[in-house]
Coordinates of C-alpha atoms in Angstrom, one line a residue:
M1 CA 28.8 -14.7 3.7
S2 CA 26.8 -17.3 1.5
S3 CA 23.5 -16.5 0.1
S4 CA 21.8 -19.0 2.2
N5 CA 23.5 -17.6 5.3
A6 CA 22.4 -14.0 4.2
Q7 CA 18.7 -15.4 3.6
T8 CA 18.9 -17.0 7.3
K9 CA 20.2 -13.6 8.5
W10 CA 17.2 -11.9 6.9
G11 CA 14.8 -14.4 8.2
Q12 CA 15.9 -13.6 11.8
F13 CA 15.7 -9.8 11.3
I14 CA 12.2 -9.8 10.3
P15 CA 11.0 -10.7 13.6
L16 CA 13.3 -8.2 15.3
V17 CA 11.6 -5.2 13.5
T18 CA 8.3 -5.6 15.3
V19 CA 9.7 -4.1 18.5
F20 CA 10.9 -1.2 16.4
F21 CA 7.5 -0.8 15.4
F22 CA 6.2 -0.6 18.9
W23 CA 8.9 2.0 19.9
G24 CA 7.6 4.3 17.4
F25 CA 3.9 3.6 17.8
V26 CA 4.1 4.5 21.6
A27 CA 6.4 7.4 21.5
A28 CA 4.5 9.3 18.9
S29 CA 1.2 8.5 20.2
N30 CA 2.2 10.3 23.6
D31 CA 2.1 13.3 21.7
I32 CA -1.7 13.0 21.2
L33 CA -1.8 12.1 25.1
I34 CA -0.1 15.2 25.9
P35 CA -2.8 17.8 24.8
V36 CA -5.6 15.3 25.9
F37 CA -4.0 15.1 29.6
K38 CA -3.6 18.7 29.4
T39 CA -7.1 19.4 29.0
A40 CA -8.6 16.5 31.0
F41 CA -6.3 17.3 34.1
N42 CA -6.4 20.9 33.7
L43 CA -2.5 21.1 33.5
E44 CA 0.2 23.9 32.5
Q45 CA 2.4 23.3 29.5
W46 CA 5.3 22.2 31.8
Q47 CA 3.0 19.9 33.6
S48 CA 1.9 18.2 30.4
Q49 CA 5.4 17.2 29.5
L50 CA 5.5 14.9 32.2
V51 CA 4.1 12.5 29.7
S52 CA 7.4 12.5 28.0
V53 CA 9.5 12.6 31.3
A54 CA 8.0 9.6 32.7
F55 CA 8.1 7.6 29.6
Y56 CA 11.7 8.7 28.7
I57 CA 13.1 9.0 32.1
A58 CA 12.2 4.9 32.3
Y59 CA 15.0 4.4 29.8
T60 CA 17.7 5.8 32.4
V61 CA 15.9 3.9 35.3
G62 CA 15.9 0.7 33.4
S63 CA 19.6 1.2 32.2
L64 CA 20.8 1.6 35.8
M65 CA 18.7 -1.4 36.9
Y66 CA 20.3 -3.4 34.1
I67 CA 23.9 -2.3 35.5
G68 CA 23.1 -3.1 39.0
I69 CA 21.8 -6.1 38.6
S70 CA 24.4 -7.4 36.3
A71 CA 26.8 -6.2 38.7
A72 CA 25.2 -8.1 41.8
T73 CA 24.9 -11.3 39.8
K74 CA 28.4 -11.0 38.4
K75 CA 27.2 -11.7 35.0
D76 CA 25.5 -9.3 32.1
I77 CA 21.6 -9.8 32.2
V78 CA 21.7 -10.2 28.2
E79 CA 24.5 -13.0 28.4
R80 CA 22.5 -14.6 31.0
L81 CA 19.0 -14.6 29.3
G82 CA 20.1 -14.2 25.8
Y83 CA 19.0 -11.7 23.2
K84 CA 15.8 -13.4 22.1
N85 CA 14.6 -13.9 25.8
S86 CA 15.6 -10.5 27.0
L87 CA 13.6 -9.0 24.1
A88 CA 10.6 -11.1 25.2
L89 CA 10.8 -10.2 28.7
G90 CA 11.0 -6.3 27.9
L91 CA 7.8 -6.8 25.9
L92 CA 6.1 -8.3 28.8
I93 CA 7.3 -5.5 31.2
S94 CA 5.7 -3.0 28.8
A95 CA 2.4 -5.1 28.7
L96 CA 2.1 -4.5 32.5
G97 CA 2.4 -1.0 32.1
T98 CA -0.5 -0.7 29.6
L99 CA -2.7 -2.6 32.0
L100 CA -2.6 0.4 34.4
F101 CA -4.4 2.7 31.9
Y102 CA -7.6 0.8 32.9
P103 CA -7.6 1.7 36.6
A104 CA -5.9 5.2 35.9
A105 CA -8.9 5.9 33.6
E106 CA -11.5 4.6 36.0
T107 CA -10.1 6.8 38.8
G108 CA -9.1 9.5 36.7
S109 CA -5.6 9.5 38.2
F110 CA -2.9 11.5 36.2
A111 CA -0.2 10.0 38.5
L112 CA -1.2 6.3 37.6
M113 CA -1.2 7.1 33.9
L114 CA 2.2 8.5 34.4
S115 CA 3.1 5.2 36.0
G116 CA 1.7 3.0 33.3
L117 CA 3.9 5.0 30.7
F118 CA 6.9 4.8 32.9
I119 CA 6.6 0.7 33.0
V120 CA 6.1 0.6 29.3
G121 CA 9.1 2.5 28.9
L122 CA 11.1 0.5 31.3
G123 CA 10.3 -2.5 29.1
F124 CA 11.3 -0.7 26.1
S125 CA 14.6 0.2 28.0
L126 CA 15.5 -3.5 28.1
Q127 CA 14.5 -4.0 24.6
Q128 CA 16.7 -1.0 23.1
T129 CA 20.0 -2.4 24.7
V130 CA 19.3 -5.9 23.0
A131 CA 17.6 -4.7 19.6
N132 CA 20.3 -2.2 18.3
P133 CA 23.2 -4.3 18.8
L134 CA 21.4 -7.5 17.8
A135 CA 20.3 -5.6 14.6
I136 CA 24.1 -5.0 13.8
A137 CA 25.0 -8.6 14.8
L138 CA 22.7 -10.2 12.2
G139 CA 24.9 -9.9 9.3
P140 CA 28.3 -8.1 8.3
V141 CA 29.4 -5.4 10.4
A142 CA 29.7 -3.3 6.9
T143 CA 26.0 -3.3 6.4
G144 CA 24.9 -3.2 10.0
S145 CA 23.9 0.5 9.5
Q146 CA 21.7 -0.7 6.7
R147 CA 19.8 -3.1 9.2
L148 CA 19.5 -0.2 11.6
T149 CA 17.8 1.8 8.7
L150 CA 15.4 -0.9 7.8
A151 CA 14.3 -1.2 11.5
G152 CA 14.1 2.7 11.7
G153 CA 11.8 2.7 8.7
I154 CA 9.4 0.1 10.4
N155 CA 9.8 2.4 13.7
N156 CA 8.7 5.4 11.6
F157 CA 5.7 3.6 10.1
G158 CA 4.6 3.4 13.7
T159 CA 5.2 6.8 14.6
T160 CA 3.3 7.8 11.5
I161 CA 0.2 5.7 12.3
G162 CA 0.5 5.8 16.0
P163 CA -0.9 9.5 16.3
L164 CA -3.6 8.9 13.7
L165 CA -5.0 5.6 15.4
V166 CA -5.0 7.0 19.0
S167 CA -6.9 10.4 18.0
F168 CA -9.2 8.1 16.3
A169 CA -9.8 6.1 19.4
I170 CA -10.1 9.1 21.4
F171 CA -12.0 11.6 19.3
G172 CA -13.6 9.5 16.5
S173 CA -13.2 10.1 12.6
A174 CA -11.7 13.3 11.1
S175 CA -15.4 14.2 9.6
A176 CA -17.0 13.7 13.0
A177 CA -14.4 14.4 15.6
S178 CA -15.6 15.0 19.0
T179 CA -14.3 18.2 20.6
T180 CA -14.5 17.0 24.2
V181 CA -11.9 14.9 26.1
D182 CA -13.1 11.9 27.7
I183 CA -10.1 10.3 29.6
N184 CA -11.8 6.9 29.6
S185 CA -11.5 6.8 25.8
V186 CA -7.6 6.0 26.4
K187 CA -8.3 2.7 27.8
A188 CA -9.2 0.5 25.2
P189 CA -6.4 1.5 22.6
Y190 CA -3.8 0.8 25.2
L191 CA -5.2 -2.5 26.4
I192 CA -5.1 -3.7 22.9
L193 CA -1.5 -2.5 22.6
G194 CA -0.6 -4.7 25.7
L195 CA -2.2 -7.7 24.1
A196 CA -0.1 -6.9 20.8
F197 CA 3.1 -6.9 23.5
V198 CA 2.2 -10.4 24.8
L199 CA 1.6 -11.8 21.1
V200 CA 4.7 -10.6 20.2
A201 CA 6.7 -11.5 23.1
V202 CA 5.5 -15.4 22.4
F203 CA 6.0 -15.0 18.7
L204 CA 9.7 -13.8 19.3
K205 CA 10.3 -16.6 21.9
F206 CA 9.5 -19.2 19.3
S207 CA 11.1 -17.6 16.3
S208 CA 14.6 -18.2 14.6
L209 CA 16.1 -15.1 16.3
P210 CA 19.2 -16.2 17.9
N211 CA 19.7 -16.2 21.6
H212 CA 23.6 -15.6 21.4
P213 CA 24.5 -14.0 17.9
E214 CA 28.0 -14.0 16.9
A215 CA 28.8 -10.1 16.9
G216 CA 31.6 -8.9 14.9
V217 CA 32.5 -5.4 16.4
E218 CA 35.1 -2.9 15.3
E219 CA 37.8 -2.8 17.9
E220 CA 40.5 0.5 18.5
K221 CA 44.0 -0.7 16.9
T222 CA 47.5 0.6 18.1
V223 CA 50.1 2.0 15.6
D224 CA 51.2 -1.8 15.1
N225 CA 47.7 -2.7 14.0
A226 CA 47.4 -5.0 17.5
V227 CA 44.1 -4.9 19.2
K228 CA 43.8 -2.5 22.2
Q229 CA 40.8 -3.0 24.8
R230 CA 40.0 -0.9 27.5
K231 CA 38.4 -2.2 30.6
S232 CA 35.4 0.1 30.5
A233 CA 33.3 1.7 27.8
L234 CA 33.6 4.9 29.8
E235 CA 37.1 5.0 29.1
Y236 CA 36.5 5.8 25.2
P237 CA 35.8 9.7 24.7
Q238 CA 33.8 9.2 21.4
L239 CA 31.1 7.4 23.8
I240 CA 31.2 9.9 26.6
L241 CA 30.6 12.6 24.3
G242 CA 28.4 10.5 22.2
M243 CA 26.2 9.9 25.6
V244 CA 25.5 13.6 25.6
A245 CA 25.0 13.7 21.9
I246 CA 22.2 11.0 22.1
F247 CA 20.5 12.8 25.2
L248 CA 20.2 16.0 23.2
Y249 CA 19.5 14.3 19.9
V250 CA 16.4 12.4 21.4
G251 CA 15.4 15.6 23.4
V252 CA 15.1 17.8 20.5
E253 CA 13.5 14.9 18.4
V254 CA 10.9 14.4 21.1
S255 CA 10.3 18.0 22.4
T256 CA 10.0 19.5 18.9
A257 CA 6.9 17.0 18.5
S258 CA 5.4 17.1 22.2
N259 CA 5.2 20.7 22.2
L260 CA 3.9 21.2 18.7
P261 CA 0.3 20.5 19.6
A262 CA 0.3 23.4 22.1
Y263 CA 2.0 25.7 19.5
L264 CA -0.8 24.8 17.0
E265 CA -3.6 25.3 19.8
E266 CA -2.4 28.2 21.4
D267 CA -0.9 30.5 18.6
L268 CA -2.7 29.1 15.7
G269 CA -6.1 28.3 17.1
F270 CA -6.1 24.5 16.2
A271 CA -8.9 22.2 18.1
T272 CA -7.2 19.5 19.8
S273 CA -8.7 16.9 17.7
A274 CA -7.3 18.6 14.7
V275 CA -3.4 18.3 15.4
A276 CA -2.9 14.7 14.8
P277 CA -2.2 15.0 11.0
Y278 CA 0.2 17.6 11.8
V279 CA 2.3 15.3 14.7
S280 CA 1.7 12.4 12.1
L281 CA 3.6 14.7 9.4
Y282 CA 6.3 15.1 11.8
W283 CA 7.0 11.4 12.6
A284 CA 6.4 10.7 8.8
S285 CA 9.4 13.2 8.2
L286 CA 11.6 10.6 10.1
M287 CA 10.1 7.8 8.1
I288 CA 10.7 9.6 4.8
G289 CA 14.4 10.5 5.6
R290 CA 15.1 6.7 6.9
W291 CA 13.5 5.2 3.7
G292 CA 16.0 6.9 1.7
G293 CA 18.9 5.5 3.6
A294 CA 17.4 2.2 3.7
V295 CA 17.6 1.6 0.0
E296 CA 21.2 0.9 0.5
A297 CA 20.2 -2.4 2.1
F298 CA 19.2 -3.7 -1.2
T299 CA 21.3 -3.0 -3.9
S300 CA 25.1 -1.9 -4.2
D301 CA 24.5 -0.5 -8.1
K302 CA 25.4 3.1 -7.7
N303 CA 23.0 4.1 -10.8
L304 CA 20.0 2.3 -9.3
L305 CA 21.0 3.3 -5.6
V306 CA 20.9 7.3 -6.8
L307 CA 17.5 6.6 -8.3
L308 CA 16.3 4.7 -5.4
K309 CA 17.7 7.4 -2.7
I310 CA 15.4 10.0 -4.8
V311 CA 12.2 7.7 -5.0
A312 CA 12.1 6.1 -1.6
P313 CA 11.7 9.5 0.3
Y314 CA 8.6 10.2 -1.9
L315 CA 6.9 6.6 -1.4
A316 CA 7.5 7.4 2.2
F317 CA 5.7 10.7 1.8
G318 CA 3.0 8.6 -0.2
V319 CA 2.3 6.5 2.5
F320 CA 1.9 9.3 4.9
L321 CA -0.6 10.8 2.6
G322 CA -2.4 7.3 2.1
V323 CA -2.9 6.8 5.9
N324 CA -4.2 10.3 6.2
A325 CA -6.6 9.9 3.3
F326 CA -7.7 6.7 4.9
M327 CA -8.4 8.4 8.1
G328 CA -10.3 11.0 6.3
H329 CA -8.2 14.0 6.6
D330 CA -7.7 16.8 4.5
L331 CA -4.7 16.3 2.1
A332 CA -4.5 19.9 0.5
P333 CA -2.4 21.6 3.5
F334 CA 0.5 18.7 3.0
Y335 CA 1.4 18.6 -0.8
V336 CA 3.6 21.5 -0.6
Y337 CA 5.7 19.5 1.9
A338 CA 7.3 17.3 -1.0
A339 CA 9.2 20.3 -2.0
I340 CA 10.8 20.6 1.3
V341 CA 12.1 16.8 1.1
V342 CA 14.3 17.8 -1.9
V343 CA 16.3 19.6 0.8
L344 CA 16.7 16.3 2.7
I345 CA 17.7 14.3 -0.7
A346 CA 20.4 17.0 -1.4
A347 CA 22.1 17.0 2.0
D348 CA 22.1 13.2 1.9
F349 CA 24.0 13.1 -1.5
A350 CA 26.3 16.1 0.0
S351 CA 27.3 13.7 3.1
K352 CA 28.3 10.9 0.8
G353 CA 27.1 8.8 3.6
N354 CA 30.0 9.5 6.1
P355 CA 28.4 9.4 9.6
A356 CA 30.4 12.6 10.8
N357 CA 29.5 14.5 7.9
M358 CA 25.8 13.6 7.7
L359 CA 25.4 14.0 11.6
G360 CA 27.1 17.8 10.9
Y361 CA 25.2 18.7 8.0
F362 CA 21.7 17.7 9.2
S363 CA 22.4 19.5 12.6
I364 CA 23.1 22.6 10.8
L365 CA 19.7 22.2 8.8
G366 CA 17.8 21.5 12.1
I367 CA 19.0 24.7 13.3
V368 CA 17.9 26.5 10.2
A369 CA 14.6 24.9 10.3
L370 CA 13.9 25.8 13.8
I371 CA 15.1 29.6 13.5
I372 CA 12.7 30.0 10.3
G373 CA 10.0 28.5 12.6
M374 CA 10.5 30.8 15.0
L375 CA 10.7 33.8 13.1
T376 CA 7.4 33.1 10.8
E377 CA 3.8 32.4 11.3
G378 CA 1.2 29.9 9.8
D379 CA 1.9 27.4 7.4
I380 CA 5.5 28.3 6.9
S381 CA 6.4 28.0 10.7
I382 CA 4.4 24.5 10.9
Y383 CA 6.3 23.1 7.9
A384 CA 9.6 24.3 9.3
F385 CA 9.0 22.9 12.8
T386 CA 7.8 19.5 11.1
S387 CA 10.8 19.4 8.8
V388 CA 13.0 19.0 12.0
G389 CA 11.9 15.3 11.4
L390 CA 13.6 15.0 8.3
F391 CA 16.9 16.4 9.6
C392 CA 16.6 14.0 12.8
S393 CA 15.9 11.0 10.7
T394 CA 19.6 10.1 10.2
L395 CA 20.9 11.2 13.3
W396 CA 20.5 8.2 15.7
P397 CA 22.6 5.6 13.5
C398 CA 25.3 8.5 12.8
I399 CA 25.5 9.1 16.7
F400 CA 25.3 5.4 17.8
T401 CA 27.7 4.2 14.9
L402 CA 30.3 6.9 15.9
A403 CA 29.9 6.6 19.8
V404 CA 30.4 2.6 19.9
S405 CA 33.2 2.7 17.4
G406 CA 36.4 0.9 18.7
L407 CA 34.7 -0.3 21.7
G408 CA 35.3 -4.1 20.6
K409 CA 33.9 -6.3 23.6
Q410 CA 32.5 -3.3 25.4
T411 CA 30.0 -2.6 22.6
T412 CA 27.2 -4.1 24.6
Q413 CA 28.1 -1.8 27.7
G414 CA 28.2 1.1 25.7
S415 CA 25.2 0.5 23.9
N416 CA 23.6 0.5 27.3
F417 CA 25.0 3.6 28.2
L418 CA 23.6 5.1 25.1
V419 CA 20.1 3.7 26.0
M420 CA 20.4 5.4 29.2
M421 CA 20.7 8.9 27.7
I422 CA 17.4 8.6 25.9
M423 CA 15.6 10.2 29.1
G424 CA 16.8 13.3 27.1
G425 CA 13.6 13.3 25.3
G426 CA 11.6 13.6 28.6
L427 CA 14.0 16.2 30.0
V428 CA 14.7 18.4 26.9
S429 CA 10.5 18.4 26.5
L430 CA 10.1 19.5 30.1
A431 CA 12.7 22.3 29.6
Q432 CA 11.2 23.5 26.4
G433 CA 7.9 23.2 28.3
T434 CA 9.1 25.3 31.1
V435 CA 10.8 27.9 28.8
A436 CA 7.6 28.1 26.7
G437 CA 5.9 29.5 30.1
I438 CA 8.2 32.2 30.3
I439 CA 8.8 33.3 26.7
G440 CA 5.9 31.6 24.9
I441 CA 5.6 28.2 22.9
H442 CA 6.7 30.0 19.7
S443 CA 10.2 31.2 21.0
S444 CA 10.7 28.2 23.2
Y445 CA 12.1 26.2 20.3
I446 CA 15.4 27.9 20.8
V447 CA 15.9 24.8 23.0
G448 CA 16.4 22.8 20.3
V449 CA 18.8 25.1 18.5
V450 CA 20.9 24.5 21.5
C451 CA 20.8 20.9 21.2
F452 CA 21.5 21.1 17.2
A453 CA 24.6 23.1 18.1
Y454 CA 26.2 20.7 20.4
L455 CA 25.3 17.8 17.8
A456 CA 27.1 19.8 15.3
F457 CA 30.0 20.3 17.5
Y458 CA 30.2 16.3 18.4
A459 CA 30.0 15.7 14.6
F460 CA 33.1 17.5 13.7
T461 CA 34.9 16.7 17.1
V462 CA 34.5 12.9 16.8
K463 CA 36.1 12.7 13.7
G464 CA 39.5 13.7 15.2
I465 CA 38.9 11.3 18.2
L466 CA 38.3 8.2 16.0
S467 CA 41.3 9.1 13.5
R468 CA 43.7 9.1 16.3
Q469 CA 42.3 5.3 17.0
G470 CA 42.9 4.5 13.6
I471 CA 39.1 4.1 12.8
S472 CA 37.6 5.6 9.6
F473 CA 34.0 5.5 7.8
G474 CA 32.6 5.0 4.6
R475 CA 28.6 5.1 4.4
V476 CA 26.1 4.9 7.1
S477 CA 22.2 4.9 6.7
G478 CA 19.3 6.4 8.7
G479 CA 17.9 4.1 11.3
G480 CA 16.0 5.0 14.6
H481 CA 15.8 4.7 18.4

């Protein structure tokens, strides 16, 4: 690719990352809505997790609608509308969902609030189906994971500031935070968010983003190196097992955060208005890991790469500290977290960028973090649970890359099936909330241990599957859903 063409590709990539920001902003903000709704509507812990269920189950419903409409019209929706138009349509659907927050707050309807979140997630489903393969298509296949990394970094900037801004909108500044919950306070931030969706949809429509990019995809090879193409993406075992992996990965990522406010409030005595910095730290942890992976998009110099992979995570940590300082939060409890980041960096180097190795190592570290969190109390348990974000940071691109490898022309279909499994974010959260009602919120994190155990199994099983198909990997970086 010439330098001019490379510059054009990056110019097209920049408008795309705005949708990644929105996914992160809304997903992390849900973790603030959960305790707010729990108090305002007098809900049990499992009932409060319906916020996650409504949002994440929309991905599955959206994917099924995508399949059904494509089958009925005998043409893939994205092929018919184009990538850019599909992204814009997804944003407009999400904007409609935010409008429901006004009548929901006016009438005090929890069901209407959930309906609004469901429609927002429905729009995100279409966006996800398009955006991930599009990010890979905007340049060489070999550097596709780096583009997902950059998009993931923007995604996690949204997850870092989302809880803080929504908490500020609901409770006020940290120095004068209200301890009461007024459900009407959620109207303004979500109406503003809806307006932003519309503006970005218009921006994308008139941007240079291609409607029908040329996607270079790797296909399964036979022994004589001829391309072997199967009729359906579901005929590939790496995808089938990868769908379960995506379900459980998104599940453990979301449930760890969505149940964190309940742990802080019920076991550690935090006020609802005080949990936002810790929710922000969890999501910032994903940003920390992904910024470390993103540096590979900027240089191929090995010595510089080593330096940047050490510096970038701490720059991301600095962003977290800076944003919280700006919002008036006390930073003293968070400085020690810098030491935990060393574990992330060491594991990153140990994996050598191989997606299967990275998935395996980080899944094992996730298990260790959750077990430490369950066996300890106070600050140690908080840092253990929030560090799960560090070890989830690289898992999306690892699983996504492994699951669609060798699918060839079935890659878009495979991507849609993977997006469908994002519903795990809601169902696993609901499962943990239910378990919490039986054995307590502290011990309920055993659900996450089970999720990570399967991810470790997938990491080491898929190696053999892809090897038999003649597919091998070098490096992959950390992106986000």
